[in-house]
Amino acid sequence: MGLIDSIMSRFGSSGLKATSRINVEARFERTRTSAVGTMCTFFVAHDRENNRTVGVKLLDIEKMELFESRFKGLNKPSEGEIAMGMVHPKVVETYEAGVTTKGQAILVMEFIEGPSLQYIIVNKEEALVYDRRLMLIRDMAEALQYVHNRGYIHRDICPRNFICLPDMSGLKLIDFGLTLPATPPFMTPGNRTGTPLYMSPEIVRRRRTDKRVDIFSFGVTCYCLCSFKHPWQGDEVNGRAALYHDAAPPTDLMEYCPDIDPKLSRAIMSALNPKVDERTPTIEQFIQSIKTVRAEY
């Protein structure tokens, strides 16, 4: 059985909504230029069938098969299965997952008009006041807590994968393309995937992983949101950048943000600790540690 046939059969047996093959051209009117990513093509469209604006993600078959081949025999759920099972206010809703008439895996999802955290950080949106940043950090933590409680490791927590609401009153987590079950067969050494600037040393060094890889990436994301800087400043933006994460200490957040609540700074620095045994162990502990941080600090 090929990968695409396997995806279709798994939806049928899992009780999730299985679709007949989707004719992309007939059903969707593209309203924006497509964006091509590492493993997919994404575009915004009008869904003629449901009369709504949606985001459409078409997965690259060859790259998808290459990634899935790492877990042969482990009964790994597909990205569509995982995404369809994520129903939470801080996670982008996936309406439908299936296969196109051309044999590509497809996800149809909620579209949010707002910017990504990546856009905010790169453009140094100084107008994003402290209380809004704190609120976004809490939203990120809530989204990650939900993913972990569902029994998964996201494995690509980074600013690009958080989309803000248009009025900046909140955000949602996207993209479960690298997400894996948080069970021993999927946490063995060797699977080095993610966004280099946010990858934990365990992933970079091909060591055993667990949910703390997400805690590290989350901590780096929070740091960047607060300071518009990376805790390990450097010119490398490729895979080599992650090699610095356990080769030198990060710059203390208070150096860039002297007016930040010290409790928030300590929580973020603990989350991004390159030494896994000294890192914040759970997202619940992070949430608890910033519970008394005041928005008006």
mmCIF file of C-alpha atoms in Angstrom:
data_model
loop_
_atom_site.group_PDB
_atom_site.id
_atom_site.type_symbol
_atom_site.label_atom_id
_atom_site.label_comp_id
_atom_site.label_asym_id
_atom_site.label_seq_id
_atom_site.Cartn_x
_atom_site.Cartn_y
_atom_site.Cartn_z
ATOM 1 C CA MET A 1 0.000 0.000 0.000
ATOM 2 C CA GLY A 2 1.372 3.423 -1.004
ATOM 3 C CA LEU A 3 1.577 6.364 1.349
ATOM 4 C CA ILE A 4 -1.438 8.180 -0.085
ATOM 5 C CA ASP A 5 -3.619 5.054 0.014
ATOM 6 C CA SER A 6 -2.436 4.492 3.565
ATOM 7 C CA ILE A 7 -3.518 8.007 4.542
ATOM 8 C CA MET A 8 -6.997 7.462 3.106
ATOM 9 C CA SER A 9 -7.426 4.106 4.824
ATOM 10 C CA ARG A 10 -6.176 5.424 8.167
ATOM 11 C CA PHE A 11 -8.763 8.185 8.182
ATOM 12 C CA GLY A 12 -11.472 5.665 7.575
ATOM 13 C CA SER A 13 -10.358 3.424 10.424
ATOM 14 C CA SER A 14 -9.689 6.245 12.890
ATOM 15 C CA GLY A 15 -13.194 7.646 12.898
ATOM 16 C CA LEU A 16 -12.007 11.029 11.624
ATOM 17 C CA LYS A 17 -13.648 12.650 8.638
ATOM 18 C CA ALA A 18 -12.420 10.914 5.498
ATOM 19 C CA THR A 19 -12.975 12.699 2.206
ATOM 20 C CA SER A 20 -13.252 11.575 -1.372
ATOM 21 C CA ARG A 21 -10.425 12.840 -3.527
ATOM 22 C CA ILE A 22 -10.527 16.629 -3.720
ATOM 23 C CA ASN A 23 -10.434 18.474 -7.037
ATOM 24 C CA VAL A 24 -8.449 21.536 -5.994
ATOM 25 C CA GLU A 25 -9.045 23.607 -9.131
ATOM 26 C CA ALA A 26 -12.799 22.981 -9.137
ATOM 27 C CA ARG A 27 -13.380 23.575 -5.447
ATOM 28 C CA PHE A 28 -10.985 26.390 -4.508
ATOM 29 C CA GLU A 29 -10.615 29.860 -5.993
ATOM 30 C CA ARG A 30 -7.130 31.035 -5.093
ATOM 31 C CA THR A 31 -7.166 34.568 -3.715
ATOM 32 C CA ARG A 32 -3.482 34.956 -2.876
ATOM 33 C CA THR A 33 -0.162 33.919 -4.385
ATOM 34 C CA SER A 34 0.998 30.505 -3.239
ATOM 35 C CA ALA A 35 3.803 30.234 -0.705
ATOM 36 C CA VAL A 36 6.175 27.312 -1.201
ATOM 37 C CA GLY A 37 7.724 25.848 1.950
ATOM 38 C CA THR A 38 10.193 23.065 2.654
ATOM 39 C CA MET A 39 7.596 20.300 2.562
ATOM 40 C CA CYS A 40 4.451 21.930 1.190
ATOM 41 C CA THR A 41 2.710 24.590 -0.846
ATOM 42 C CA PHE A 42 0.226 26.856 0.941
ATOM 43 C CA PHE A 43 -2.350 29.227 -0.490
ATOM 44 C CA VAL A 44 -5.399 31.190 0.639
ATOM 45 C CA ALA A 45 -8.606 30.454 -1.233
ATOM 46 C CA HIS A 46 -12.351 30.800 -1.344
ATOM 47 C CA ASP A 47 -13.874 27.390 -0.659
ATOM 48 C CA ARG A 48 -16.784 27.238 -3.088
ATOM 49 C CA GLU A 49 -18.224 24.162 -1.396
ATOM 50 C CA ASN A 50 -18.518 25.775 2.052
ATOM 51 C CA ASN A 51 -18.532 29.469 1.078
ATOM 52 C CA ARG A 52 -15.662 30.539 3.316
ATOM 53 C CA THR A 53 -12.062 31.682 3.140
ATOM 54 C CA VAL A 54 -9.627 28.901 3.998
ATOM 55 C CA GLY A 55 -5.961 28.062 4.034
ATOM 56 C CA VAL A 56 -5.026 25.134 1.789
ATOM 57 C CA LYS A 57 -1.869 23.115 2.388
ATOM 58 C CA LEU A 58 -0.623 20.710 -0.288
ATOM 59 C CA LEU A 59 2.115 18.375 0.914
ATOM 60 C CA ASP A 60 5.134 17.520 -1.219
ATOM 61 C CA ILE A 61 4.779 13.786 -1.891
ATOM 62 C CA GLU A 62 8.486 12.927 -2.156
ATOM 63 C CA LYS A 63 9.518 14.863 0.949
ATOM 64 C CA MET A 64 6.551 13.544 2.868
ATOM 65 C CA GLU A 65 7.433 9.957 1.983
ATOM 66 C CA LEU A 66 11.064 10.555 2.969
ATOM 67 C CA PHE A 67 10.036 11.899 6.384
ATOM 68 C CA GLU A 68 7.510 9.133 6.993
ATOM 69 C CA SER A 69 10.057 6.461 6.025
ATOM 70 C CA ARG A 70 11.991 7.232 9.218
ATOM 71 C CA PHE A 71 9.148 5.700 11.203
ATOM 72 C CA LYS A 72 8.449 2.611 9.136
ATOM 73 C CA GLY A 73 6.622 -0.019 11.163
ATOM 74 C CA LEU A 74 5.752 2.370 14.013
ATOM 75 C CA ASN A 75 2.179 3.134 12.951
ATOM 76 C CA LYS A 76 2.828 6.869 12.928
ATOM 77 C CA PRO A 77 -0.278 9.047 12.527
ATOM 78 C CA SER A 78 -0.250 11.338 9.501
ATOM 79 C CA GLU A 79 -0.107 15.121 9.751
ATOM 80 C CA GLY A 80 -3.756 15.228 8.742
ATOM 81 C CA GLU A 81 -4.805 12.826 11.487
ATOM 82 C CA ILE A 82 -2.888 14.796 14.090
ATOM 83 C CA ALA A 83 -4.172 18.182 12.905
ATOM 84 C CA MET A 84 -7.796 17.016 12.715
ATOM 85 C CA GLY A 85 -7.566 15.842 16.311
ATOM 86 C CA MET A 86 -6.375 19.235 17.585
ATOM 87 C CA VAL A 87 -9.433 21.209 18.664
ATOM 88 C CA HIS A 88 -8.529 24.131 20.898
ATOM 89 C CA PRO A 89 -9.039 27.932 20.857
ATOM 90 C CA LYS A 90 -5.276 28.491 20.603
ATOM 91 C CA VAL A 91 -4.734 26.038 17.733
ATOM 92 C CA VAL A 92 -5.730 26.689 14.121
ATOM 93 C CA GLU A 93 -8.655 24.450 13.226
ATOM 94 C CA THR A 94 -8.194 21.916 10.443
ATOM 95 C CA TYR A 95 -11.524 21.465 8.683
ATOM 96 C CA GLU A 96 -10.605 18.624 6.396
ATOM 97 C CA ALA A 97 -7.712 16.350 5.453
ATOM 98 C CA GLY A 98 -7.454 13.987 2.537
ATOM 99 C CA VAL A 99 -5.984 13.500 -0.921
ATOM 100 C CA THR A 100 -6.356 15.507 -4.124
ATOM 101 C CA THR A 101 -7.324 14.092 -7.496
ATOM 102 C CA LYS A 102 -3.628 14.449 -8.405
ATOM 103 C CA GLY A 103 -2.541 12.273 -5.495
ATOM 104 C CA GLN A 104 -1.271 14.936 -3.097
ATOM 105 C CA ALA A 105 -2.115 14.972 0.594
ATOM 106 C CA ILE A 106 -4.160 18.084 1.383
ATOM 107 C CA LEU A 107 -5.250 19.928 4.515
ATOM 108 C CA VAL A 108 -8.015 22.536 4.487
ATOM 109 C CA MET A 109 -7.848 24.809 7.505
ATOM 110 C CA GLU A 110 -9.000 27.947 9.207
ATOM 111 C CA PHE A 111 -7.336 31.061 7.798
ATOM 112 C CA ILE A 112 -6.273 33.885 10.115
ATOM 113 C CA GLU A 113 -5.612 37.275 8.554
ATOM 114 C CA GLY A 114 -3.075 38.464 11.127
ATOM 115 C CA PRO A 115 0.740 38.409 11.036
ATOM 116 C CA SER A 116 2.979 35.626 12.248
ATOM 117 C CA LEU A 117 5.192 36.148 15.275
ATOM 118 C CA GLN A 118 8.081 35.858 12.818
ATOM 119 C CA TYR A 119 6.858 38.982 11.019
ATOM 120 C CA ILE A 120 6.529 40.873 14.302
ATOM 121 C CA ILE A 121 10.033 39.909 15.417
ATOM 122 C CA VAL A 122 11.773 40.537 12.095
ATOM 123 C CA ASN A 123 10.080 43.925 11.708
ATOM 124 C CA LYS A 124 10.668 44.842 15.366
ATOM 125 C CA GLU A 125 7.086 45.890 16.018
ATOM 126 C CA GLU A 126 7.848 48.182 18.959
ATOM 127 C CA ALA A 127 4.185 49.192 19.143
ATOM 128 C CA LEU A 128 3.457 45.736 20.555
ATOM 129 C CA VAL A 129 3.366 46.817 24.194
ATOM 130 C CA TYR A 130 4.512 44.705 27.127
ATOM 131 C CA ASP A 131 1.057 43.533 28.222
ATOM 132 C CA ARG A 132 0.306 42.256 24.702
ATOM 133 C CA ARG A 133 3.584 40.362 24.561
ATOM 134 C CA LEU A 134 2.832 38.766 27.923
ATOM 135 C CA MET A 135 -0.622 37.788 26.686
ATOM 136 C CA LEU A 136 0.855 36.216 23.540
ATOM 137 C CA ILE A 137 3.375 34.273 25.628
ATOM 138 C CA ARG A 138 0.539 32.903 27.741
ATOM 139 C CA ASP A 139 -1.401 31.974 24.599
ATOM 140 C CA MET A 140 1.642 30.148 23.204
ATOM 141 C CA ALA A 141 2.058 28.275 26.464
ATOM 142 C CA GLU A 142 -1.608 27.295 26.489
ATOM 143 C CA ALA A 143 -1.393 25.974 22.922
ATOM 144 C CA LEU A 144 1.722 23.951 23.694
ATOM 145 C CA GLN A 145 0.183 22.612 26.889
ATOM 146 C CA TYR A 146 -2.750 21.317 24.854
ATOM 147 C CA VAL A 147 -0.481 19.602 22.314
ATOM 148 C CA HIS A 148 1.496 17.929 25.101
ATOM 149 C CA ASN A 149 -1.666 16.881 26.915
ATOM 150 C CA ARG A 150 -2.841 15.275 23.685
ATOM 151 C CA GLY A 151 0.268 13.108 23.828
ATOM 152 C CA TYR A 152 2.405 14.755 21.147
ATOM 153 C CA ILE A 153 5.688 16.611 20.724
ATOM 154 C CA HIS A 154 5.282 19.432 18.200
ATOM 155 C CA ARG A 155 8.998 19.539 17.267
ATOM 156 C CA ASP A 156 8.804 22.806 15.320
ATOM 157 C CA ILE A 157 7.826 25.463 17.834
ATOM 158 C CA CYS A 158 9.085 28.751 16.372
ATOM 159 C CA PRO A 159 7.732 32.240 15.599
ATOM 160 C CA ARG A 160 6.743 31.240 12.063
ATOM 161 C CA ASN A 161 4.266 28.716 13.450
ATOM 162 C CA PHE A 162 2.259 31.127 15.578
ATOM 163 C CA ILE A 163 -0.254 33.347 13.772
ATOM 164 C CA CYS A 164 -1.662 36.403 15.553
ATOM 165 C CA LEU A 165 -5.259 37.542 15.324
ATOM 166 C CA PRO A 166 -5.703 40.749 13.288
ATOM 167 C CA ASP A 167 -6.244 42.894 16.404
ATOM 168 C CA MET A 168 -3.326 41.232 18.216
ATOM 169 C CA SER A 169 -5.684 40.019 20.945
ATOM 170 C CA GLY A 170 -4.342 36.478 20.748
ATOM 171 C CA LEU A 171 -2.657 33.906 18.546
ATOM 172 C CA LYS A 172 -2.928 30.334 17.319
ATOM 173 C CA LEU A 173 -0.448 27.515 16.742
ATOM 174 C CA ILE A 174 -0.148 26.008 13.272
ATOM 175 C CA ASP A 175 1.711 23.245 11.398
ATOM 176 C CA PHE A 176 1.915 19.672 12.658
ATOM 177 C CA GLY A 177 4.135 18.473 9.828
ATOM 178 C CA LEU A 178 6.954 17.337 12.153
ATOM 179 C CA THR A 179 4.774 16.410 15.133
ATOM 180 C CA LEU A 180 5.305 12.989 16.691
ATOM 181 C CA PRO A 181 3.682 10.950 19.455
ATOM 182 C CA ALA A 182 5.387 11.425 22.822
ATOM 183 C CA THR A 183 6.081 7.709 23.169
ATOM 184 C CA PRO A 184 9.446 5.882 23.401
ATOM 185 C CA PRO A 185 9.560 4.560 19.795
ATOM 186 C CA PHE A 186 9.377 8.148 18.487
ATOM 187 C CA MET A 187 11.848 9.651 20.962
ATOM 188 C CA THR A 188 14.916 7.623 20.027
ATOM 189 C CA PRO A 189 18.103 9.438 18.896
ATOM 190 C CA GLY A 190 18.648 10.418 15.285
ATOM 191 C CA ASN A 191 15.628 12.408 14.072
ATOM 192 C CA ARG A 192 17.145 15.848 13.458
ATOM 193 C CA THR A 193 14.286 17.969 12.157
ATOM 194 C CA GLY A 194 13.030 21.439 12.998
ATOM 195 C CA THR A 195 13.915 25.095 12.502
ATOM 196 C CA PRO A 196 17.664 25.496 13.246
ATOM 197 C CA LEU A 197 17.522 28.729 15.261
ATOM 198 C CA TYR A 198 14.994 27.129 17.616
ATOM 199 C CA MET A 199 16.237 23.526 17.760
ATOM 200 C CA SER A 200 17.257 22.097 21.120
ATOM 201 C CA PRO A 201 20.755 20.652 21.593
ATOM 202 C CA GLU A 202 19.242 17.173 21.989
ATOM 203 C CA ILE A 203 17.860 17.298 18.463
ATOM 204 C CA VAL A 204 20.999 18.856 17.000
ATOM 205 C CA ARG A 205 23.263 16.259 18.633
ATOM 206 C CA ARG A 206 20.902 13.410 17.702
ATOM 207 C CA ARG A 207 20.229 12.405 21.293
ATOM 208 C CA ARG A 208 17.101 10.986 22.868
ATOM 209 C CA THR A 209 14.277 13.514 22.919
ATOM 210 C CA ASP A 210 11.116 14.203 24.899
ATOM 211 C CA LYS A 211 8.669 17.079 25.391
ATOM 212 C CA ARG A 212 11.474 19.272 26.682
ATOM 213 C CA VAL A 213 12.638 19.882 23.109
ATOM 214 C CA ASP A 214 9.448 21.918 22.698
ATOM 215 C CA ILE A 215 10.106 23.743 25.966
ATOM 216 C CA PHE A 216 13.491 24.871 24.619
ATOM 217 C CA SER A 217 12.038 26.075 21.309
ATOM 218 C CA PHE A 218 9.212 27.807 23.158
ATOM 219 C CA GLY A 219 11.703 29.573 25.440
ATOM 220 C CA VAL A 220 13.746 30.843 22.492
ATOM 221 C CA THR A 221 10.544 32.038 20.799
ATOM 222 C CA CYS A 222 9.485 33.940 23.940
ATOM 223 C CA TYR A 223 12.956 35.483 24.217
ATOM 224 C CA CYS A 224 12.816 36.697 20.614
ATOM 225 C CA LEU A 225 9.331 38.135 21.115
ATOM 226 C CA CYS A 226 10.435 40.111 24.176
ATOM 227 C CA SER A 227 13.752 41.409 22.846
ATOM 228 C CA PHE A 228 13.591 41.092 19.041
ATOM 229 C CA LYS A 229 16.954 39.377 19.407
ATOM 230 C CA HIS A 230 18.115 35.767 19.531
ATOM 231 C CA PRO A 231 19.651 34.477 22.788
ATOM 232 C CA TRP A 232 22.648 33.237 20.796
ATOM 233 C CA GLN A 233 23.479 36.172 18.552
ATOM 234 C CA GLY A 234 25.242 35.172 15.372
ATOM 235 C CA ASP A 235 25.163 35.525 11.614
ATOM 236 C CA GLU A 236 24.346 31.879 10.925
ATOM 237 C CA VAL A 237 20.711 31.259 9.991
ATOM 238 C CA ASN A 238 21.122 27.741 8.595
ATOM 239 C CA GLY A 239 21.546 24.349 10.225
ATOM 240 C CA ARG A 240 24.911 25.327 11.708
ATOM 241 C CA ALA A 241 23.261 28.011 13.862
ATOM 242 C CA ALA A 242 21.915 25.389 16.233
ATOM 243 C CA LEU A 243 25.439 24.180 17.008
ATOM 244 C CA TYR A 244 25.947 27.255 19.176
ATOM 245 C CA HIS A 245 23.117 26.382 21.543
ATOM 246 C CA ASP A 246 25.228 24.210 23.809
ATOM 247 C CA ALA A 247 28.619 25.674 22.895
ATOM 248 C CA ALA A 248 28.171 29.053 24.595
ATOM 249 C CA PRO A 249 25.796 30.492 27.205
ATOM 250 C CA PRO A 250 22.817 32.545 26.005
ATOM 251 C CA THR A 251 22.731 36.282 26.657
ATOM 252 C CA ASP A 252 20.596 37.006 29.717
ATOM 253 C CA LEU A 253 17.248 38.460 28.643
ATOM 254 C CA MET A 254 17.537 41.240 31.240
ATOM 255 C CA GLU A 255 20.470 42.681 29.283
ATOM 256 C CA TYR A 256 18.173 43.461 26.364
ATOM 257 C CA CYS A 257 14.998 44.036 28.390
ATOM 258 C CA PRO A 258 15.993 45.632 31.722
ATOM 259 C CA ASP A 259 12.404 46.683 32.425
ATOM 260 C CA ILE A 260 10.887 43.223 32.062
ATOM 261 C CA ASP A 261 9.422 41.531 35.135
ATOM 262 C CA PRO A 262 12.306 39.471 36.570
ATOM 263 C CA LYS A 263 9.963 36.508 37.133
ATOM 264 C CA LEU A 264 9.163 36.399 33.419
ATOM 265 C CA SER A 265 12.821 36.735 32.482
ATOM 266 C CA ARG A 266 13.820 33.888 34.807
ATOM 267 C CA ALA A 267 11.037 31.676 33.443
ATOM 268 C CA ILE A 268 12.107 32.251 29.838
ATOM 269 C CA MET A 269 15.804 31.716 30.586
ATOM 270 C CA SER A 270 14.978 28.473 32.399
ATOM 271 C CA ALA A 271 12.886 27.262 29.460
ATOM 272 C CA LEU A 272 15.735 27.773 26.979
ATOM 273 C CA ASN A 273 18.435 26.243 29.160
ATOM 274 C CA PRO A 274 20.605 24.158 26.802
ATOM 275 C CA LYS A 275 21.183 21.608 29.577
ATOM 276 C CA VAL A 276 18.082 19.466 29.370
ATOM 277 C CA ASP A 277 18.196 18.332 33.013
ATOM 278 C CA GLU A 278 18.284 21.963 34.181
ATOM 279 C CA ARG A 279 15.563 23.130 31.798
ATOM 280 C CA THR A 280 11.967 23.790 32.846
ATOM 281 C CA PRO A 281 10.601 20.224 32.747
ATOM 282 C CA THR A 282 7.000 20.893 31.690
ATOM 283 C CA ILE A 283 4.980 23.665 30.115
ATOM 284 C CA GLU A 284 2.673 23.504 33.138
ATOM 285 C CA GLN A 285 5.578 24.539 35.346
ATOM 286 C CA PHE A 286 6.340 27.474 33.048
ATOM 287 C CA ILE A 287 2.719 28.598 33.178
ATOM 288 C CA GLN A 288 2.728 28.383 36.956
ATOM 289 C CA SER A 289 5.998 30.326 37.197
ATOM 290 C CA ILE A 290 4.559 33.349 35.358
ATOM 291 C CA LYS A 291 1.127 33.198 36.963
ATOM 292 C CA THR A 292 1.820 36.255 39.124
ATOM 293 C CA VAL A 293 3.596 38.282 36.446
ATOM 294 C CA ARG A 294 1.685 41.540 36.097
ATOM 295 C CA ALA A 295 0.609 42.765 32.678
ATOM 296 C CA GLU A 296 1.202 46.394 33.653
ATOM 297 C CA TYR A 297 4.809 45.894 34.751
#
